[in-house]
PDB file of C-alpha atoms and ligand atoms in Angstrom:
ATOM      1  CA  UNK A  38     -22.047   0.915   0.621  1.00  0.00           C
ATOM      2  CA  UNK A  39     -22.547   0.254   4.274  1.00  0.00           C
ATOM      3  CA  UNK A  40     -23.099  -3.393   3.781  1.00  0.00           C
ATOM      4  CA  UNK A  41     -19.851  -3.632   2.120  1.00  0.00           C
ATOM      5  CA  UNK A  42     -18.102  -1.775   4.280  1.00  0.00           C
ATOM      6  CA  UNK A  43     -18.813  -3.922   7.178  1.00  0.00           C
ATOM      7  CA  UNK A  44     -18.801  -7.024   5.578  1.00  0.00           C
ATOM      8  CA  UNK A  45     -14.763  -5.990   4.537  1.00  0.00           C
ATOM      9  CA  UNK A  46     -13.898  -4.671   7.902  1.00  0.00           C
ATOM     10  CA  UNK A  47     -15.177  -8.832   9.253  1.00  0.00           C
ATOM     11  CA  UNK A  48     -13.314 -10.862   6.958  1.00  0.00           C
ATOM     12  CA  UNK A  49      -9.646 -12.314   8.577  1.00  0.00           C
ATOM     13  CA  UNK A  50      -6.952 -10.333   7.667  1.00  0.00           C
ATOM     14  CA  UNK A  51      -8.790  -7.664   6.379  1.00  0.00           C
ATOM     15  CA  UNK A  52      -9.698  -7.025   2.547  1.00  0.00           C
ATOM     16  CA  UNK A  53      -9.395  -3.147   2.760  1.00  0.00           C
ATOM     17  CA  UNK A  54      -7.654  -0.777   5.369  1.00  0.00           C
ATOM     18  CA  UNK A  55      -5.277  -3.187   6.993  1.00  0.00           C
ATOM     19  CA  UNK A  56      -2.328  -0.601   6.513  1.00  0.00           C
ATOM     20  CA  UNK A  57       0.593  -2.393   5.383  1.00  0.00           C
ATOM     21  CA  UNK A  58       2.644  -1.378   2.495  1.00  0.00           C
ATOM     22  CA  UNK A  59       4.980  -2.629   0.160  1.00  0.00           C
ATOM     23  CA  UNK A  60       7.239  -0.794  -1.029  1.00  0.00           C
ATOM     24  CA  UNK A  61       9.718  -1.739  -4.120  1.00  0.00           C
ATOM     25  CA  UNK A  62      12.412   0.162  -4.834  1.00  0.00           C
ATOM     26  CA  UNK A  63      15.402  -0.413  -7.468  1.00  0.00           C
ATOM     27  CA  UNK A  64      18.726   1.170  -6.335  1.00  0.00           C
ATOM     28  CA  UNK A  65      22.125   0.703  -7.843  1.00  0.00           C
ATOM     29  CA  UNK A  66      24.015  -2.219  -6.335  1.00  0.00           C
ATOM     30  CA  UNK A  67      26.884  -0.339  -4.751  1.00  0.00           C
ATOM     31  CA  UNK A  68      24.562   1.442  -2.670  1.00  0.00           C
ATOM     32  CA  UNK A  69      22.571  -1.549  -1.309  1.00  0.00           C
ATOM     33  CA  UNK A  70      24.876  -2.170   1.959  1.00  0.00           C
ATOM     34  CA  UNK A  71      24.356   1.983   2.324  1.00  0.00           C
ATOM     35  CA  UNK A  72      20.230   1.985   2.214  1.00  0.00           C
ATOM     36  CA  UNK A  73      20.178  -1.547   3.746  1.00  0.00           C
ATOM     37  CA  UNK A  74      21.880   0.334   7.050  1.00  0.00           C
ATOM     38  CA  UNK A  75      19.968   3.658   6.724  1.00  0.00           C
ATOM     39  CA  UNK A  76      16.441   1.474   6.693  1.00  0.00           C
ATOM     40  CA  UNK A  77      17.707  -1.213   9.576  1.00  0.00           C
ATOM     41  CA  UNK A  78      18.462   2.320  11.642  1.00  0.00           C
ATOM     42  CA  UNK A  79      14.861   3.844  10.651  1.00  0.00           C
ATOM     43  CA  UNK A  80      13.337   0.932  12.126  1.00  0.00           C
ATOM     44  CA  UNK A  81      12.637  -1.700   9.478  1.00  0.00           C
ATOM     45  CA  UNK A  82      12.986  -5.197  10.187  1.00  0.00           C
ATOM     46  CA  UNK A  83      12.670  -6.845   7.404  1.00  0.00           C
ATOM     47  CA  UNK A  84      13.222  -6.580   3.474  1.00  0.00           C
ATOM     48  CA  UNK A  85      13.905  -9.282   0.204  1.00  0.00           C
ATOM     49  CA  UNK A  86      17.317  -8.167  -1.906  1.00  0.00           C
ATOM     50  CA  UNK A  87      16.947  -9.607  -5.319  1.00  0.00           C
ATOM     51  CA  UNK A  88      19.577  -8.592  -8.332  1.00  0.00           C
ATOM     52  CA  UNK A  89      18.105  -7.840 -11.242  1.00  0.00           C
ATOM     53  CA  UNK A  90      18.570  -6.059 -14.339  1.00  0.00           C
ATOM     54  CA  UNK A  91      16.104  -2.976 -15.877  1.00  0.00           C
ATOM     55  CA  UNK A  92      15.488  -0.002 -17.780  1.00  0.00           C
ATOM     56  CA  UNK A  93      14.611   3.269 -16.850  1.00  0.00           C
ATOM     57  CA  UNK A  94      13.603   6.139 -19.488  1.00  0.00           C
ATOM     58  CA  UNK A  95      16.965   5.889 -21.043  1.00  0.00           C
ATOM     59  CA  UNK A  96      16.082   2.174 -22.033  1.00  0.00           C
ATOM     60  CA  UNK A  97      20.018   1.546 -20.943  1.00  0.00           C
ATOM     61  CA  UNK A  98      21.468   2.909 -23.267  1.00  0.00           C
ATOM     62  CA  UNK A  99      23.384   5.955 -22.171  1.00  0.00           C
ATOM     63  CA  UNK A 100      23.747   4.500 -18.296  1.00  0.00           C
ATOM     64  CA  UNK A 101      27.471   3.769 -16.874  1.00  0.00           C
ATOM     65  CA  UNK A 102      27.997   0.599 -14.708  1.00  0.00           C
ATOM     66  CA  UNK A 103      31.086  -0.270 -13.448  1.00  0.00           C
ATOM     67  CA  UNK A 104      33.257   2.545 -15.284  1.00  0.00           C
ATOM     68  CA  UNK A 105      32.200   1.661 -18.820  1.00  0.00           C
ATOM     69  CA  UNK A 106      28.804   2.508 -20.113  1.00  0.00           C
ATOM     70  CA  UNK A 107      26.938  -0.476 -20.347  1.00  0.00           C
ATOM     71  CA  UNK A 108      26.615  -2.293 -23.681  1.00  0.00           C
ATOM     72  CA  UNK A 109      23.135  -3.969 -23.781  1.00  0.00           C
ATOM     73  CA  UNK A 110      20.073  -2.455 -22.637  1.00  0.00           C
ATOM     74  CA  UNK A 111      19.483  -3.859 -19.593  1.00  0.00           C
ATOM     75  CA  UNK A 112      21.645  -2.555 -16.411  1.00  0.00           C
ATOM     76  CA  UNK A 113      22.237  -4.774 -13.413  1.00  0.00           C
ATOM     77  CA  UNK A 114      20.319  -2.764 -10.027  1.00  0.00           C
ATOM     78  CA  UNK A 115      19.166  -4.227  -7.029  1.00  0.00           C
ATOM     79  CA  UNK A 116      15.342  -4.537  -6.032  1.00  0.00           C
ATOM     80  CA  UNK A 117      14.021  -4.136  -2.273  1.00  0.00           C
ATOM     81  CA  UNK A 118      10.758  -5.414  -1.635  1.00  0.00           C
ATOM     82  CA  UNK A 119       9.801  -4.119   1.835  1.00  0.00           C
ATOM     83  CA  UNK A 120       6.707  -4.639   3.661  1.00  0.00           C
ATOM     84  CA  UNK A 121       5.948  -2.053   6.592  1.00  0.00           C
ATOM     85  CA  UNK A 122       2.849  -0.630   8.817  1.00  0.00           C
ATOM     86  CA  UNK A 123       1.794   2.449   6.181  1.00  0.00           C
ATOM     87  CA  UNK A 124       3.017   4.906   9.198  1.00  0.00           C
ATOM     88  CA  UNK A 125       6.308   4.282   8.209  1.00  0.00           C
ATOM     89  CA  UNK A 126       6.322   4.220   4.769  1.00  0.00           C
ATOM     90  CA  UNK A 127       7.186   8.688   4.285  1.00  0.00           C
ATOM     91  CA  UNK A 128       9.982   7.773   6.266  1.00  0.00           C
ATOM     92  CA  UNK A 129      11.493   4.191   4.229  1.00  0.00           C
ATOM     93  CA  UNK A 130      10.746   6.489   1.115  1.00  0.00           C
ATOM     94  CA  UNK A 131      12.425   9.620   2.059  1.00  0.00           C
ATOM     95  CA  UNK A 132      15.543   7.030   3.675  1.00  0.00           C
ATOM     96  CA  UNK A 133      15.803   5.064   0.301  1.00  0.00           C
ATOM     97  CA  UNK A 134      15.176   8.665  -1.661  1.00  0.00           C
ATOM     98  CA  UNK A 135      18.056  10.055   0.347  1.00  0.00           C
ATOM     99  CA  UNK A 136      20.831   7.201   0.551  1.00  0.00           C
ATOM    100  CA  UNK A 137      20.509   5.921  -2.737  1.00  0.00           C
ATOM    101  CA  UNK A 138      20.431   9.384  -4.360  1.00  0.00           C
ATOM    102  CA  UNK A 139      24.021  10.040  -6.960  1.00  0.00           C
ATOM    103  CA  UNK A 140      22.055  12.572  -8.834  1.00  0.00           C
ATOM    104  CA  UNK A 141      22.974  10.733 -12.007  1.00  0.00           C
ATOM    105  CA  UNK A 142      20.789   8.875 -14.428  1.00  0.00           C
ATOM    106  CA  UNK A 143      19.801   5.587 -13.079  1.00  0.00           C
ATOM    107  CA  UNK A 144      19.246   5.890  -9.372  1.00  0.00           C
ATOM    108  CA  UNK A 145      16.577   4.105  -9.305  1.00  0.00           C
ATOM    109  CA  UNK A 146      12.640   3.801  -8.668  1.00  0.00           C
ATOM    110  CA  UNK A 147      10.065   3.980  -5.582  1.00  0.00           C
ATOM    111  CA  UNK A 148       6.666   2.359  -5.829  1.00  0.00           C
ATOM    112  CA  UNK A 149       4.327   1.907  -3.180  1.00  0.00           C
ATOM    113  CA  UNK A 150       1.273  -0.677  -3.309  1.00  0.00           C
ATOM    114  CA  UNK A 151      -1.157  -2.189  -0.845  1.00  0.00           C
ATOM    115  CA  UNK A 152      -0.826  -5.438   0.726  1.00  0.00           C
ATOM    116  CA  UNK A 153      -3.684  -7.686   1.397  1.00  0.00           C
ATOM    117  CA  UNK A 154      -2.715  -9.929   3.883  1.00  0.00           C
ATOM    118  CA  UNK A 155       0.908 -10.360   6.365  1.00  0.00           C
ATOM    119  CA  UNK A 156       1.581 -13.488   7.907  1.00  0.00           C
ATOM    120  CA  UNK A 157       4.570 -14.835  10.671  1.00  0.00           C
ATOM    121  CA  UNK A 158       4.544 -18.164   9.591  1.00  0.00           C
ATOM    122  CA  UNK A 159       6.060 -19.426  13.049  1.00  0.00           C
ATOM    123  CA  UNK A 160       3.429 -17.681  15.213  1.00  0.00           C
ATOM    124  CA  UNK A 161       0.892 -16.940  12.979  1.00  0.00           C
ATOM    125  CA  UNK A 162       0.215 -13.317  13.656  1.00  0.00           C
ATOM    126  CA  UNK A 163      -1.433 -11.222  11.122  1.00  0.00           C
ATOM    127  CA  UNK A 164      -0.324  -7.859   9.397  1.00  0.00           C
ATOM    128  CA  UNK A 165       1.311  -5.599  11.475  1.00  0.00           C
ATOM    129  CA  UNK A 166       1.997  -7.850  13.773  1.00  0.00           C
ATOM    130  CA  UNK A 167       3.393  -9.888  10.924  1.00  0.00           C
ATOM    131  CA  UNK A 168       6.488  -7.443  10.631  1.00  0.00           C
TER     132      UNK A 168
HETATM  133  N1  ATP B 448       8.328   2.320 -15.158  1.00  0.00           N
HETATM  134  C1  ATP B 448       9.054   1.378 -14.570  1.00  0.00           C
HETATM  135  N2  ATP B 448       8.491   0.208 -14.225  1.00  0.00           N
HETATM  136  C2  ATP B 448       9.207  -0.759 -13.628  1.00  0.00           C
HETATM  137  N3  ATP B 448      10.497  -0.656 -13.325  1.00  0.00           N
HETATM  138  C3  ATP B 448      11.103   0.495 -13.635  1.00  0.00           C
HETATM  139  C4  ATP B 448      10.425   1.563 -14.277  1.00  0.00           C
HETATM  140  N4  ATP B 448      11.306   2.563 -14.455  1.00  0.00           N
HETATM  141  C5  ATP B 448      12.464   2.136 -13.953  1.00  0.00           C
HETATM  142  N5  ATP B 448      12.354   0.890 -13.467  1.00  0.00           N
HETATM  143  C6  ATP B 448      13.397   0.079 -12.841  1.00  0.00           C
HETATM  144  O1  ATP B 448      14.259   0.957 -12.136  1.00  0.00           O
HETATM  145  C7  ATP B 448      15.584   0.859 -12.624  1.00  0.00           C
HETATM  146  C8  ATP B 448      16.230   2.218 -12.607  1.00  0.00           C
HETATM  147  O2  ATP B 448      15.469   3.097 -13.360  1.00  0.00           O
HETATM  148  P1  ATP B 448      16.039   4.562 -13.608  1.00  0.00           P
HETATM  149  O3  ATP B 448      16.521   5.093 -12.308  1.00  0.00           O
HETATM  150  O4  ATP B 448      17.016   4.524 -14.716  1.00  0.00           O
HETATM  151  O5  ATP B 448      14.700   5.325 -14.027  1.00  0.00           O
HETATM  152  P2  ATP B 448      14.621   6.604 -14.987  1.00  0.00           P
HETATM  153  O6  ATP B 448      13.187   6.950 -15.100  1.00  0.00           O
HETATM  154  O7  ATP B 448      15.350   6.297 -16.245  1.00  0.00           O
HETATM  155  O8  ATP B 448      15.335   7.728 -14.149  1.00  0.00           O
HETATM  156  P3  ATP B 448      16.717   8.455 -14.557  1.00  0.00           P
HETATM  157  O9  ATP B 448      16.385   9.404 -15.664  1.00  0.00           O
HETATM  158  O10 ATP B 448      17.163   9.126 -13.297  1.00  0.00           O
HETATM  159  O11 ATP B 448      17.672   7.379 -14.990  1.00  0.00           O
HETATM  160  C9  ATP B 448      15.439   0.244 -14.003  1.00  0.00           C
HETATM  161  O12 ATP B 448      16.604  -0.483 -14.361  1.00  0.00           O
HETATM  162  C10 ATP B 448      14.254  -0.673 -13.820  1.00  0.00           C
HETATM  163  O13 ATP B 448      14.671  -1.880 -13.221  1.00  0.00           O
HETATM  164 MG1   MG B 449      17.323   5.802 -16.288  1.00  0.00          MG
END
């Protein structure tokens, strides 16, 4: 266990405990510009906006979009991909949690996962300093 742990904490960039997060999160679109402010103001500087379409536990069905509810069982939402130090992460959770929050079916999803390895392509800085 000790060998391991050392060998880990030498390798460049860091295998285990380099504390950056990803977080993904799916939000309905209307509230993108909304969260997209609320995260800039909380001190994130950084995040990938992709348009996609899901299911939740309703599988679709039941979900309105738009005014009408929608026919097919995928709904359009929007997914964030945001990478931050893991210190921030209660706070990006509890921001998205907050401002993207209708209290009707289909607000959306937070996960959070570990990232391996950040990198700022023009200066090459690593992790944290990556973002
Ligand atoms: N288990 C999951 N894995 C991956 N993506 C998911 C999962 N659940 C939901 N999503 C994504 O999040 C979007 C919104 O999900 P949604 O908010 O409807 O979840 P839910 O569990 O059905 O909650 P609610 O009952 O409030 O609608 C989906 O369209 C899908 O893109
Ligand atoms: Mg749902």
């Amino acid at each position: 266990m000790k060998f391991l742990h050392v060998h880990r904490a030498g390798l460049p960039g860091g295998v285990k405990g380099n504390n950056v997060k990803l977080i993904i999160a799916t939000i309905k679109p209307f509230k993108l510009e909304e969260v997209r402010e609320a995260l800039t103001d909380a001190g994130v500087r950084g995040m990938m906006v992709t348009e996609i379409k899901g299911f939740g536990s309703q599988s679709g069905h039941t979900e309105i979009y738009r005014g009408a509810e929608y026919a097919v069982n995928f709904v359009p939402k929007i997914k964030l991909e945001i990478v931050v130090a893991a210190s921030m992460v209660d706070q990006v959770i509890d921001t998205i949690a907050t401002t993207a929050k209708t209290g009707k079916i289909g607000d959306g999803k937070i996960f959070v996962l570990d990232v391996q390895q950040a990198v700022r392509v023009r200066t090459g800085e690593t992790n944290e300093d990556a973002i």
